[in-house]
Amino acid sequence: MHPPRVQLRPRRRPPLRILPLGGCGEIGMNLTLYGYDDRWIAVDCGMMIRQDLPNSPLQVPNPDTPETLGIKPRALFITHGHEDHIGAVAWLWPKWNCPIYATPLAAGLLRMKFAEHQLSSAAIHVIEPGEAMECAPFSLRFLPLTHSIPESCALMMLVGEYRILHTGDWKLDPEPMIGAPINARHFQALAPVDLVVGDSTNAPILGHSGSEGDVARALAKTLGECKGRVVVSCFASNLARVLAIGQAAQQSGRRISLMGRSMERMVGIARGLGYMDDLPPLVPPHDLGYLPPDEVVIIATGSQGEPRAALQRLAQGRHPFVDLEAGDNVIFSAKAIPGNERPIEQLKRRFAQLGVNIFDETNHPELHATGHPAQEELIKFYQWVRPKHLIPVHGEARHQQSHQEIAASLGINAPLAPVNGDVLVLDGEGLRCEARHPQPPYIVNQNSVMPHPGLESSKNTARRGSLYLALPVAASETGWWRIGRLMLDSSSASPVDEDSFSEWLDDQLEDIEAETLADLRLALQPRLIHWLAEHMQHMPEVHLQIMAAEAPTT
């Protein structure tokens, strides 16, 4: 008689959980949590500027979700020093009080932020690109990549039997100006990986992202041909670009000056780390008036139309040391971040009214190179690391979908395009979404973090009531104006002072620049919510309808 057979079942791997709280379905404010066996780590903790809201507040990831789920990260790992990856740390970290690991430049920026918030920087630990460390049950290695800021790193994570590559922001730049190109062999040695959590920002774009070396040569040629003052606006963190502008200015016989607090701060920290040794001497802004216009290059912040940045002050003639004149030049050496198109166009119109020559990505694309991979680079990179699964992050839905299509063409499983608050699970059966947690926006207001009135979840709508507003308007040569009375129904909400509300509305219509009713509604809605939040005891659900009306004839 034969002994009974013993059936051996394959050992089931405990699942890996991924919870993005920023950067999915949007560009900016990146934060991703990784959990295994109820132990979690966080990767990046960024913010975004809400230019669509009054006063352009900072938005940070919603801190309530991890607290509600009982998640407290054991450590925070920073891939690089951009604000959309570190800008919320000082706001959210006090809730976690965990160690922070960052490369030298990012650590220097974080220490400065902590000092401003009167926080001890003892939790900030420097880790060099290429180094590995343990945070049980995770083993991690910082792998250097090229990007538009030095020391950008991907994170290779080993946990249980999973091999996960979190790319952060990257590109394949053969001539990055600062630092070395990517070492392909380091990434080929990782193959195959179970999962890539990858940058989707430029997934819809064909070809290659371009090189900082090419931009440097284009800047040198353009500055050599310009007459009058030259203002070049770029991201303060793009130190390779700042260095290229400085060297191009020197080649054309010009002196350079920095404008903008973030620019001065970034260059100061980078100099301390030896990244800007080849930058020519700087002229203080208050001395620019003593130099002939043909000898001046100003490197300024504000390429995204930020209302308080140096470029905005120059456009409005409010800068204390420089007045731009007809024939001067402004170079936008930065791409418009999705959502910022309107303030950037308004900024350019102001410069055009001054008679200033404008160079931007439309008429001079050679003067900028993005820091994110286009399709050719994504394909090459995935051929190196050979992932089994991919989660597209760092992008809006269209960027994520393009990333999924690239993955499918390479035989990579990418079934999900997550949004913030999705709990994703990777196990022996593949990738799936386990739960969804809506993420009401949290903004920084008066040095604290709070839900934005009128933008949070609508679950309490019935208790707060509804406000219906129908606004008849007519277009004029100078803008929009109201025709007749408002049609306002706030019967189910707390009352509104209609006279002061009408006066406020008229002021807004006079101030807003919009070409269509749709544009007008888009600009007015957030201002309306902000006004109501300040003047009503309970914020109602707002229904705004704008109608075209004929102006009375005289």
XYZ file of C-alpha atoms in Angstrom:
554
model
C 0.000 0.000 0.000
C 1.414 3.366 -1.069
C 1.673 6.135 1.545
C -0.757 9.022 1.013
C 0.529 11.838 -1.175
C 1.359 15.120 0.451
C 0.370 18.138 -1.597
C 2.739 21.056 -1.139
C 1.139 24.434 -1.718
C 3.386 27.303 -2.723
C 4.040 29.638 0.193
C 1.917 32.753 -0.225
C 3.904 35.973 -0.121
C 2.553 38.637 2.227
C 1.296 41.560 0.158
C 3.089 44.849 -0.402
C 0.842 47.886 -0.039
C 1.379 51.234 -1.758
C -0.587 54.336 -0.760
C 0.037 57.481 -2.856
C -1.134 60.643 -1.096
C 0.162 63.092 -3.709
C 1.373 63.122 -7.298
C -1.250 60.761 -8.746
C -3.794 62.357 -11.049
C -1.867 65.629 -10.676
C 1.617 67.077 -11.110
C 3.264 68.113 -7.846
C 2.891 67.406 -4.113
C 4.460 63.945 -4.299
C 4.131 61.543 -1.354
C 4.000 57.737 -1.479
C 3.707 55.326 1.463
C 4.936 51.722 1.272
C 3.710 49.121 3.766
C 4.712 45.536 4.472
C 3.570 43.495 7.467
C 2.011 46.649 9.008
C 5.293 48.550 8.909
C 5.428 51.612 6.669
C 7.917 54.034 5.155
C 7.293 57.281 3.263
C 8.986 58.459 0.077
C 9.039 62.237 -0.524
C 6.678 64.805 0.967
C 6.047 67.709 -1.388
C 3.709 70.631 -1.863
C 2.116 72.465 -4.761
C 1.065 76.090 -5.325
C -2.662 76.453 -6.027
C -2.543 79.290 -8.564
C -6.252 78.706 -9.262
C -7.161 79.873 -5.740
C -7.109 83.378 -4.263
C -3.704 84.364 -2.836
C -2.152 81.216 -4.394
C -1.953 79.144 -1.182
C 0.307 76.139 -0.682
C -1.404 72.761 -0.789
C 0.093 69.799 1.069
C -0.919 66.116 1.239
C -3.919 65.358 3.417
C -2.473 64.249 6.792
C -5.739 62.689 8.002
C -5.672 59.560 5.813
C -2.578 57.882 7.312
C -3.733 58.851 10.804
C -7.203 57.351 10.170
C -5.637 54.147 8.833
C -3.237 53.887 11.763
C -0.203 54.454 9.539
C 2.845 56.150 11.037
C 5.928 55.959 8.803
C 9.072 54.553 10.446
C 11.224 56.732 8.158
C 10.941 59.329 5.386
C 13.181 58.973 2.329
C 13.749 61.940 0.003
C 14.620 61.310 -3.652
C 15.737 64.907 -4.400
C 15.403 68.526 -3.329
C 12.572 69.904 -5.485
C 9.738 71.633 -3.635
C 7.167 69.174 -5.000
C 9.164 66.472 -3.168
C 10.276 68.236 0.050
C 8.030 71.307 0.403
C 5.552 69.748 2.866
C 8.058 68.001 5.148
C 8.148 70.767 7.751
C 4.339 70.736 7.891
C 3.695 66.974 8.045
C 6.833 65.551 9.682
C 5.906 66.713 13.236
C 2.982 64.258 13.094
C 5.408 61.390 12.336
C 8.616 62.392 14.187
C 10.578 59.773 12.244
C 14.130 59.791 10.826
C 14.552 61.591 7.467
C 17.138 60.379 4.955
C 18.231 62.706 2.140
C 21.240 63.401 -0.060
C 23.431 66.406 0.919
C 21.693 69.085 -1.174
C 18.173 68.025 -0.178
C 19.275 67.702 3.449
C 20.684 71.236 3.384
C 17.413 72.609 2.023
C 15.418 70.701 4.633
C 17.595 71.984 7.480
C 16.923 75.536 6.337
C 13.159 74.863 6.255
C 13.275 73.297 9.717
C 15.133 76.322 11.086
C 12.419 78.626 9.684
C 9.766 76.507 11.427
C 11.822 76.389 14.659
C 12.150 72.611 14.374
C 15.210 70.627 15.380
C 17.040 69.175 12.390
C 18.424 66.243 14.411
C 16.119 63.836 12.545
C 17.674 64.750 9.150
C 20.378 62.259 8.135
C 22.616 62.651 5.092
C 23.020 59.686 2.780
C 25.273 59.848 -0.257
C 24.036 58.834 -3.729
C 24.867 55.156 -4.218
C 24.690 54.233 -0.528
C 22.428 51.544 0.968
C 20.687 51.347 4.329
C 18.236 49.264 6.360
C 14.876 50.269 7.760
C 13.424 46.899 8.708
C 11.760 45.201 6.978
C 12.930 47.403 4.049
C 16.428 47.457 2.563
C 17.038 50.493 0.365
C 19.711 51.840 -1.944
C 19.888 55.391 -3.349
C 20.719 55.084 -7.067
C 21.862 58.327 -8.773
C 19.939 59.525 -11.834
C 20.126 62.665 -13.957
C 17.378 65.251 -13.455
C 17.091 69.057 -13.360
C 18.634 69.196 -9.883
C 21.829 67.523 -8.635
C 21.725 64.352 -6.513
C 18.380 63.081 -7.773
C 18.106 59.390 -6.881
C 15.872 56.422 -7.524
C 15.196 54.122 -4.579
C 15.718 50.387 -4.988
C 13.746 48.689 -2.230
C 13.934 45.047 -1.134
C 11.215 43.884 1.245
C 10.106 40.308 1.781
C 10.586 38.772 -1.654
C 9.686 41.948 -3.564
C 12.078 44.094 -5.572
C 10.638 47.587 -6.073
C 12.198 50.502 -7.959
C 10.775 53.935 -7.107
C 12.237 56.143 -9.849
C 11.562 59.611 -8.453
C 12.088 62.251 -11.171
C 14.669 61.477 -13.839
C 15.777 61.681 -17.467
C 18.594 60.250 -19.568
C 20.915 63.223 -20.043
C 24.250 62.462 -21.744
C 25.585 65.924 -20.777
C 23.971 67.035 -17.512
C 26.424 69.938 -16.806
C 26.516 69.049 -13.087
C 27.232 65.463 -12.101
C 27.752 62.356 -14.228
C 25.373 60.754 -16.746
C 23.366 57.716 -15.647
C 25.385 54.515 -15.356
C 23.305 52.063 -17.390
C 25.080 49.031 -15.931
C 23.908 49.861 -12.407
C 20.303 49.633 -13.535
C 20.783 46.653 -15.838
C 22.168 44.769 -12.841
C 18.818 45.215 -11.056
C 16.816 43.306 -13.680
C 14.298 41.897 -13.372
C 12.396 43.955 -10.800
C 8.914 43.110 -9.564
C 7.578 46.648 -9.673
C 8.528 50.076 -10.967
C 6.730 53.092 -9.504
C 7.603 55.510 -12.259
C 7.574 59.146 -13.381
C 4.806 59.800 -15.950
C 5.265 63.549 -16.468
C 6.426 63.393 -20.100
C 5.034 59.989 -21.091
C 2.854 61.504 -23.862
C 5.883 63.138 -25.537
C 7.658 61.380 -28.385
C 11.423 61.201 -28.669
C 13.952 62.413 -26.105
C 13.806 65.111 -23.425
C 16.988 66.900 -24.554
C 20.247 67.672 -22.787
C 21.369 70.486 -20.503
C 24.538 70.695 -22.589
C 22.502 71.586 -25.687
C 20.564 74.226 -23.725
C 23.830 75.757 -22.496
C 25.069 76.199 -26.066
C 21.720 77.682 -27.168
C 21.766 80.141 -24.269
C 25.302 81.248 -25.144
C 24.250 81.894 -28.765
C 21.092 83.800 -27.783
C 22.756 85.985 -25.161
C 25.467 86.866 -27.665
C 22.796 88.196 -30.047
C 20.622 90.127 -27.545
C 20.707 93.901 -27.132
C 19.677 95.598 -23.915
C 19.093 93.878 -20.583
C 18.440 90.148 -20.468
C 16.317 88.494 -17.795
C 16.369 84.688 -17.746
C 13.790 82.953 -15.599
C 14.231 79.327 -14.600
C 13.526 77.126 -11.610
C 15.860 78.016 -8.759
C 16.604 74.325 -8.237
C 17.855 73.861 -11.807
C 21.433 74.565 -10.822
C 22.829 73.277 -14.106
C 20.716 75.891 -15.910
C 21.805 78.654 -13.519
C 25.425 77.667 -14.133
C 24.872 77.600 -17.911
C 23.289 81.075 -17.852
C 26.165 82.433 -15.803
C 28.778 81.013 -18.168
C 26.847 82.200 -21.250
C 26.661 85.697 -19.748
C 30.392 85.720 -19.132
C 31.054 84.652 -22.755
C 28.948 87.565 -24.032
C 30.646 90.137 -21.784
C 27.791 90.441 -19.311
C 27.600 90.370 -15.513
C 25.023 88.253 -13.661
C 22.728 88.977 -10.756
C 20.309 86.713 -8.899
C 16.755 87.812 -8.089
C 14.435 85.898 -5.810
C 14.863 84.530 -2.322
C 14.631 80.884 -3.402
C 17.264 81.457 -6.103
C 19.689 83.024 -3.639
C 19.046 80.268 -1.090
C 19.528 77.422 -3.582
C 22.732 78.845 -5.055
C 24.093 79.509 -1.578
C 23.584 75.914 -0.439
C 24.924 74.527 -3.740
C 28.049 76.654 -3.445
C 28.699 75.211 -0.016
C 28.635 71.734 -1.574
C 30.986 72.718 -4.412
C 28.418 72.593 -7.233
C 28.773 76.211 -8.332
C 32.521 76.742 -8.275
C 32.462 77.725 -11.978
C 29.681 80.316 -11.578
C 31.004 83.827 -12.396
C 30.992 86.502 -9.661
C 27.581 87.910 -8.769
C 26.454 91.533 -8.866
C 24.120 92.505 -5.988
C 20.712 93.581 -7.380
C 21.047 97.039 -5.804
C 24.131 97.682 -7.975
C 22.487 96.823 -11.304
C 21.531 100.443 -11.940
C 25.212 101.360 -12.303
C 25.757 98.925 -15.220
C 24.922 99.615 -18.865
C 21.922 97.503 -19.989
C 24.063 95.567 -22.508
C 26.207 94.286 -19.641
C 23.394 92.837 -17.513
C 21.916 89.335 -17.189
C 19.408 88.802 -14.398
C 18.583 85.234 -13.333
C 15.135 85.453 -11.762
C 12.514 83.267 -10.157
C 8.885 83.355 -11.275
C 8.733 81.381 -14.539
C 5.333 79.944 -13.494
C 3.693 83.339 -13.018
C 3.917 83.217 -9.219
C 2.387 86.453 -7.918
C 5.144 87.306 -5.430
C 8.174 86.202 -7.475
C 10.880 88.479 -8.904
C 9.687 88.161 -12.507
C 6.190 89.363 -11.587
C 7.617 92.444 -9.866
C 9.693 93.250 -12.943
C 6.644 92.875 -15.213
C 4.606 95.221 -13.013
C 7.373 97.817 -12.653
C 7.502 97.192 -8.896
C 11.087 96.027 -8.522
C 13.105 98.451 -6.372
C 16.349 98.189 -8.369
C 15.456 97.551 -12.040
C 12.945 98.973 -14.525
C 12.672 97.051 -17.774
C 12.383 99.088 -20.966
C 11.358 98.521 -24.570
C 14.017 96.439 -26.311
C 15.009 94.498 -23.197
C 14.674 90.706 -23.270
C 12.994 88.088 -21.083
C 13.834 84.408 -21.594
C 11.519 81.787 -20.086
C 13.949 78.893 -19.672
C 11.316 76.657 -18.075
C 8.266 74.723 -19.200
C 4.796 75.700 -18.003
C 3.590 73.301 -15.311
C 0.039 72.140 -16.162
C -2.403 74.431 -14.398
C -0.106 77.474 -14.562
C -0.781 78.415 -18.176
C -3.110 81.319 -17.379
C -0.853 83.259 -14.945
C 2.118 82.706 -17.263
C 0.225 84.151 -20.228
C -0.858 87.126 -18.147
C 2.771 87.678 -17.173
C 3.884 87.582 -20.809
C 1.187 90.083 -21.788
C 2.534 92.531 -19.224
C 6.030 92.192 -20.682
C 4.659 92.653 -24.205
C 2.980 95.894 -23.107
C 6.402 97.121 -21.965
C 7.863 96.378 -25.404
C 10.078 93.610 -24.024
C 11.200 90.790 -26.346
C 9.957 87.399 -25.111
C 11.745 84.089 -25.668
C 9.783 81.015 -24.554
C 9.177 77.336 -25.277
C 6.955 78.259 -28.240
C 9.295 80.472 -30.273
C 12.637 79.226 -28.889
C 12.255 75.640 -27.622
C 16.042 75.159 -27.697
C 16.362 77.377 -24.597
C 14.851 74.766 -22.296
C 15.087 71.028 -21.715
C 12.671 69.243 -19.412
C 13.872 67.181 -16.491
C 11.552 64.235 -17.157
C 11.823 61.280 -19.564
C 10.046 61.245 -22.914
C 8.933 57.999 -24.549
C 12.306 57.030 -26.009
C 13.944 57.258 -22.572
C 11.156 55.367 -20.805
C 11.464 52.493 -23.266
C 15.243 52.318 -22.923
C 15.093 52.443 -19.125
C 12.516 49.658 -18.917
C 14.609 47.548 -21.235
C 17.379 47.914 -18.664
C 15.433 47.025 -15.512
C 12.803 44.677 -17.087
C 9.925 45.270 -14.631
C 7.080 42.781 -14.289
C 4.626 45.454 -13.085
C 4.408 49.235 -13.335
C 2.460 51.878 -11.394
C 2.412 55.224 -13.269
C 2.709 58.170 -10.850
C 3.798 61.840 -11.042
C 1.241 62.951 -13.598
C -2.324 63.721 -14.509
C -4.612 61.017 -15.913
C -3.484 61.569 -19.509
C 0.179 61.226 -18.535
C -0.538 58.044 -16.577
C -2.528 56.552 -19.458
C 0.286 57.232 -21.932
C 2.660 55.567 -19.487
C 0.362 52.526 -19.324
C 0.364 52.302 -23.119
C 4.172 52.317 -23.218
C 4.235 49.568 -20.589
C 1.752 47.475 -22.566
C 3.899 47.780 -25.712
C 6.812 46.306 -23.711
C 4.800 43.494 -22.144
C 4.778 45.116 -18.683
C 1.662 44.689 -16.553
C 0.256 48.153 -15.742
C -3.470 47.732 -15.016
C -3.866 50.760 -12.701
C -3.665 54.539 -13.092
C -4.128 55.410 -9.411
C -5.362 58.619 -7.852
C -4.302 59.957 -4.477
C -5.757 57.881 -1.659
C -5.860 54.563 -3.534
C -4.523 51.639 -1.492
C -2.713 49.453 -4.029
C -1.719 45.849 -3.349
C 1.011 43.784 -5.000
C 0.983 40.052 -4.233
C 1.340 36.734 -6.037
C -1.794 37.480 -8.041
C -0.552 40.812 -9.395
C -1.595 44.433 -8.838
C -5.003 45.581 -7.651
C -6.685 48.492 -5.880
C -7.817 47.380 -2.439
C -9.562 50.552 -1.211
C -10.059 54.212 -2.013
C -9.839 57.108 0.410
C -10.875 60.536 -0.987
C -8.316 63.270 -0.384
C -9.926 66.641 0.436
C -7.363 69.391 -0.211
C -5.335 70.704 2.726
C -3.750 74.136 2.461
C -1.282 76.126 4.527
C -3.113 79.010 6.150
C -1.559 81.332 8.753
C 1.246 78.908 9.548
C -1.021 75.885 10.020
C -2.422 73.125 7.811
C -6.196 72.861 7.389
C -8.877 71.749 4.914
C -9.681 74.444 2.382
C -13.218 75.771 2.930
C -15.472 74.760 0.060
C -12.990 72.285 -1.424
C -13.334 69.503 1.099
C -15.522 66.413 0.781
C -19.218 67.139 0.187
C -20.426 64.564 2.766
C -21.749 67.367 5.007
C -23.497 69.229 2.178
C -27.009 68.577 3.508
C -26.130 70.098 6.880
C -24.447 73.163 5.376
C -27.052 73.863 2.702
C -26.675 75.013 -0.899
C -26.263 78.390 -2.563
C -27.427 78.903 -6.160
C -26.122 81.919 -8.044
C -27.068 82.884 -11.604
C -24.950 85.762 -12.883
C -25.908 87.592 -16.106
C -22.868 89.306 -17.667
C -21.922 91.139 -20.834
C -18.514 91.522 -22.456
C -16.914 94.892 -23.076
C -13.627 95.996 -24.591
C -12.070 96.108 -21.133
C -13.577 92.969 -19.578
C -16.883 91.770 -18.129
C -19.650 93.568 -16.297
C -22.867 92.529 -14.600
C -26.242 93.181 -16.268
C -29.251 93.590 -13.976
C -29.743 91.902 -10.629
C -28.155 88.731 -9.317
C -30.348 85.672 -9.100
C -29.317 84.387 -5.698
C -30.969 81.580 -3.736
C -29.437 80.909 -0.345
C -32.648 79.834 1.382
C -31.174 76.527 2.556
C -27.883 78.099 3.689
C -26.941 80.830 6.134
C -27.893 84.307 4.824
C -25.705 86.485 2.612
C -25.503 90.299 2.631
C -26.549 90.798 -0.988
C -25.423 94.427 -1.241
C -21.827 93.799 -0.133
C -21.777 90.579 -2.148
C -22.892 92.441 -5.292
C -20.243 95.130 -4.807
C -17.578 92.465 -4.336
C -18.737 90.632 -7.469
C -18.538 93.803 -9.558
C -14.965 94.383 -8.373
C -14.017 90.804 -9.320
C -15.549 91.072 -12.785
C -13.563 94.244 -13.379
C -10.350 92.576 -12.230
C -10.605 89.202 -14.027
C -9.115 88.798 -17.501
C -11.052 86.109 -19.360
C -11.873 85.659 -23.022
C -14.819 83.264 -22.709
C -17.632 82.570 -20.255
C -15.968 79.253 -19.405
C -12.720 81.057 -18.571
C -14.633 83.597 -16.515
C -16.342 80.866 -14.514
C -13.039 79.082 -13.942
C -11.466 82.276 -12.592
C -14.457 83.411 -10.521
C -15.388 80.119 -8.809
C -12.394 79.856 -6.420
C -12.604 83.566 -5.544
C -16.315 83.109 -4.821
C -15.645 80.165 -2.516
C -12.975 82.141 -0.691
C -15.290 85.161 -0.144
C -18.161 82.988 1.059
C -15.866 81.087 3.439
C -14.910 84.407 5.074
C -18.457 85.816 5.255
C -20.702 82.826 6.056
C -20.890 80.861 9.264
C -21.262 77.533 7.417
C -19.817 77.011 3.959
C -22.597 75.825 1.604
C -22.306 73.819 -1.568
C -21.975 76.447 -4.304
C -23.709 76.230 -7.687
C -22.571 79.003 -10.039
C -24.141 79.677 -13.425
C -22.856 82.501 -15.645
C -25.134 83.626 -18.480
C -24.437 85.866 -21.455
C -26.681 88.935 -21.606
C -26.895 91.808 -24.047
C -25.688 95.168 -22.868
C -28.348 97.904 -22.977
C -28.068 100.263 -25.943
C -27.651 103.997 -25.378
